[in-house]
Amino acid sequence: MNIKTLPVLILLFLQQTMYVQAQDKETTNLNNQALTGIIKGTVIDKGTRLPLSGVTIRLSSNSAVKPSMTDQNGTFRLTGVNLGRQVLHATITGYKSVIFSEGLITSGKENVINLEMEAQANNLNEVVVNTNSGKKPLNQMALTSGRSFSPEETNRYAGAFFDPARMAQSFPGVVAGGDDNEIIVRGNSPKSLQWRLEGIEIVNPNHFGSEGASGGGISMINTTILSTSDFYTGGLAAEYGNAISGVFDLKFRKGNTDKREYAFNIGVLGAGATLEGPFKKGGSASYLVSYRYSSLSLLEKVGVEVSDAGTPKYQDLSFNFVFPTKKAGTFSLFGIGGLGKIDKVAERDYQKWEERFDGFDMKLGFNAGSAGLKHLYIASNKLYFNNIISVSSSQSSNTTDTLTKSYVPSLDHEDKYTNTAIRYAGTLNYKINASNTIRAGVNASLLKYNLYALSFDTELQRLKELINQKGSTSSYDAFIQHKAELTDKLTLNTGLHANYFMMSKSWSIEPRVGLNWQTSADQSISFGAGLYNRLEPLSYYFAKSAEDIGAGQSNETLSPTKSAQAVLGYEKLFGGNFKFKTEVYYQHLYNVPVSADPNINFSLLNVSDNSAISSSTYPQLINKGTGRNYGVEFSLERSLSKGYYFIATSSLFDSRFKALNGKEFNTTFNTRYVGNLLAGKEWSTGKKKNNIFGLNAKLIYAGGRKYSPILVEESFRLDEEVIDQNKINTLTADPYIRVDFSSSYRINGKKVSHLIILDIQNLLNRENTVGMHYNFSKRIIEPEKWSGIVPTINYRIEF
């Protein structure tokens, strides 16, 4: 986004703000009493997924509100609840009590809070679970390196831009991967991150993601449709396959079954709407749909110049349709997808061209989406089945033409990568008794691909085909895991995961173990270990190496990268709202694809997408590389209570890879350390204290990225960056420092709620550098810089 458009945007939103404030003032005059809201929801058994009846629900933050008790369907309803933050307390004999302390009650929509309660094997001592201070994962099989997060946190954290990946930058073990929302988890390449939705792997849900990457410029995920979800940095339970790094396990919420509700928003990132409600009055089936269109495209249409390098144009759609039945279980149809493109047309006046890029016509595109059909069947009070079938597809393309001085185009680069996956995931969960649970399942993935790329070779003075492959392959997984509460303080989770990859005809047998020892009511020790594997981007399996361009050879025999991990953690709760946690981990990576030429120190652990295949020195690959990541993490977190919260985290780590010749090098992502400080404060405002004003800030201080010395003469000769193979990642960029800031104002009217958020990434406009690189457009060696200040503003109305 061009920074000169900011004053126009701010002026538009200030006008909207004045209108909203005037409307709220009028509403307040009509209603001279403090506004109240409704809290409703369901309570289920975490192990059996069955509704719990007889659970007492009360507001510990407001004793004047009459408590409620769940009915036979596990539903409850509290009325006359004051707006603002409220603390919910759920209790029933035989289960651990649950406290939900970050509930935000607004007037614009009914407030739905769904709770899961764990059976208590020993009823002699009451156990209280604070869902916000503990941030335990929703998945009961996960015992280490995981936490849950709410969509409200994604909206609230400074610099998050309503994006789960940007929000996760504040968590221990996570480092920003660049200008986009890619993240580095415990020294692993960003491409190792896996995205899941409703229990099944999905395509990269981000606009303008490069081929093979896990992130992009803008998230397709609208937080208005998200429910509380999980994020993992390691130590995964046996059900997780195709992952050696972080995992986002996303959940969509169910639409309101009692009334239709609407939310409309407009901001720098897009203008859109979210609609939800029952399909018919009194029915249990519901819909939830969200659509967004690029605001930058709208500005361009009204004559505002956004960028001279092409305007990002995009749109995205998310949906969740839920159909409960009386006897056949619950069916849901869900999906997420987006379309995006950037068209850059060179100015037809060559005298104004200052660099080669100015004389290029470019068309970039990235379209991606995933849709699935899910069936949950609860067979008894001990057994339930979950079946999902989904389709995912992504298509990234790039066509670049160079123009002569007479503006005749000549093809310089063209690629088009299309990947489609048809997946099935089936799971059964059997609760033997209050202390033992077994979960088992199978996964199957049919992978289709159509991969094509060619690029102009300066040395050959012609177009060179990099990849041209079309076909299909498949991958199969099976797992079983057993969770045993050995005592009221000791929990053991053992499991086994198996994978078969058809293309390389390779098996991977992966034992997993997790252990949690609740040494006292407020502290615990955890341990997790296991083997894992990850399929690399398919373009690396088929791209032609430099020496085999003519022979047409590729890397089809490559098998997935493998990893062995171990994690040891300690957690201490203070007063229910404060939590201290530390984890130490070691990760050994093996079977890593590396260069078959010992003179080229190339490893797939050192790249974040598939761009390496365009290098003139791209080598033949073999599974003989290794790597290691180890470190220690600390975090001190205070969940939102009494109007403020903070998270302070630090990580010290080392990340290295070994090439075929046995030499060890830093990975590009080995920043060695990172520290984050995130804090925020809220105030109740307005005559009747119905409104909320919030301020949030974040500080990131991380070590510099590693980079390699550039062979200048060779780079100029080949017109591409050529690095010194004997000194891979021996240089370190300056430390990465960034300050983010956000402010929000929520206005609660009688039946409508307004939210205005100003979010600024890199408030100090610091130009962080990644290192030196060869700029082919200017034909110079210069620092590679990340973006400066990025301000966004957003307005949302809910009713």
Coordinates of N, CA, C and O in Angstrom, one line a residue, residues 418-422 445-451 468-476 500-505 535 538 541-542 556:
T418 N -0.4 -25.7 -10.2 CA -1.7 -26.1 -9.8 C -1.6 -27.3 -9.0 O -1.1 -28.4 -9.4
N419 N -2.1 -27.3 -7.7 CA -2.1 -28.4 -6.8 C -3.5 -28.7 -6.3 O -4.1 -27.8 -5.8
T420 N -3.9 -29.9 -6.4 CA -5.3 -30.3 -5.9 C -5.1 -31.5 -5.0 O -4.4 -32.4 -5.3
A421 N -5.8 -31.5 -3.9 CA -5.8 -32.6 -2.9 C -7.2 -33.0 -2.6 O -8.0 -32.2 -2.2
I422 N -7.5 -34.3 -2.7 CA -8.8 -34.8 -2.2 C -8.4 -35.7 -1.0 O -7.6 -36.6 -1.1
S445 N -4.9 -39.1 1.2 CA -4.7 -37.9 0.4 C -4.4 -38.3 -1.0 O -3.3 -38.9 -1.2
L446 N -5.2 -37.9 -1.9 CA -4.9 -38.1 -3.4 C -4.5 -36.7 -3.9 O -5.2 -35.7 -3.8
L447 N -3.2 -36.6 -4.3 CA -2.6 -35.4 -4.7 C -2.4 -35.3 -6.2 O -1.7 -36.1 -6.8
K448 N -3.0 -34.3 -6.8 CA -2.9 -34.1 -8.2 C -2.1 -32.8 -8.4 O -2.2 -31.8 -7.7
Y449 N -1.3 -32.8 -9.5 CA -0.4 -31.6 -9.7 C -0.2 -31.3 -11.2 O -0.3 -32.3 -12.0
N450 N -0.1 -30.1 -11.5 CA 0.2 -29.6 -12.9 C 1.2 -28.5 -12.7 O 0.8 -27.4 -12.4
L451 N 2.5 -28.7 -12.9 CA 3.5 -27.8 -12.5 C 4.3 -27.4 -13.8 O 4.8 -28.3 -14.5
N468 N 8.1 -29.1 -15.8 CA 7.0 -29.4 -16.7 C 6.5 -30.8 -16.4 O 6.9 -31.8 -16.9
Q469 N 5.6 -30.9 -15.4 CA 5.1 -32.2 -14.9 C 3.7 -32.1 -14.5 O 3.2 -31.2 -13.9
K470 N 3.0 -33.2 -14.9 CA 1.6 -33.3 -14.6 C 1.3 -34.8 -14.2 O 1.8 -35.7 -14.9
G471 N 0.5 -34.9 -13.2 CA 0.2 -36.3 -12.7 C -0.4 -36.3 -11.4 O -1.0 -35.3 -10.9
S472 N -0.3 -37.5 -10.7 CA -0.9 -37.6 -9.4 C -0.1 -38.6 -8.5 O 0.6 -39.4 -9.1
T473 N -0.3 -38.5 -7.2 CA 0.3 -39.4 -6.3 C -0.6 -39.5 -5.1 O -1.7 -38.9 -5.1
S474 N -0.2 -40.2 -4.0 CA -1.1 -40.3 -2.9 C -0.2 -40.5 -1.6 O 0.9 -40.9 -1.7
S475 N -0.9 -40.2 -0.5 CA -0.2 -40.4 0.8 C -1.3 -41.0 1.8 O -2.5 -40.6 1.7
Y476 N -0.9 -41.9 2.6 CA -1.8 -42.6 3.5 C -1.3 -42.6 5.0 O -0.1 -42.8 5.2
Y500 N 2.5 -43.8 4.6 CA 3.1 -44.4 3.4 C 2.9 -43.3 2.2 O 1.8 -42.9 2.0
F501 N 4.0 -43.0 1.6 CA 4.0 -42.0 0.5 C 4.2 -42.8 -0.8 O 5.3 -43.4 -1.0
M502 N 3.2 -42.8 -1.7 CA 3.2 -43.6 -2.9 C 4.3 -43.3 -3.8 O 4.9 -44.2 -4.4
M503 N 4.6 -42.0 -4.0 CA 5.6 -41.6 -5.1 C 7.0 -42.3 -4.8 O 7.6 -42.8 -5.7
S504 N 7.4 -42.2 -3.6 CA 8.8 -42.8 -3.2 C 8.6 -44.2 -2.7 O 9.7 -44.8 -2.3
K505 N 7.4 -44.7 -2.5 CA 7.1 -46.0 -1.9 C 7.9 -46.1 -0.6 O 8.5 -47.2 -0.3
L535 N 6.0 -33.9 4.0 CA 6.2 -33.9 2.6 C 6.6 -32.5 2.1 O 5.9 -31.5 2.4
L538 N 5.7 -30.2 -3.8 CA 5.9 -31.2 -4.9 C 6.8 -30.7 -6.1 O 7.4 -31.4 -6.8
Y541 N 10.2 -32.1 -6.1 CA 10.3 -33.5 -6.5 C 10.4 -33.6 -8.0 O 10.9 -34.7 -8.6
F542 N 10.0 -32.6 -8.8 CA 10.0 -32.7 -10.2 C 10.9 -31.7 -11.0 O 11.1 -31.8 -12.2
E556 N 12.1 -37.5 -8.4 CA 10.9 -38.2 -8.0 C 11.0 -39.3 -7.0 O 10.1 -39.7 -6.4

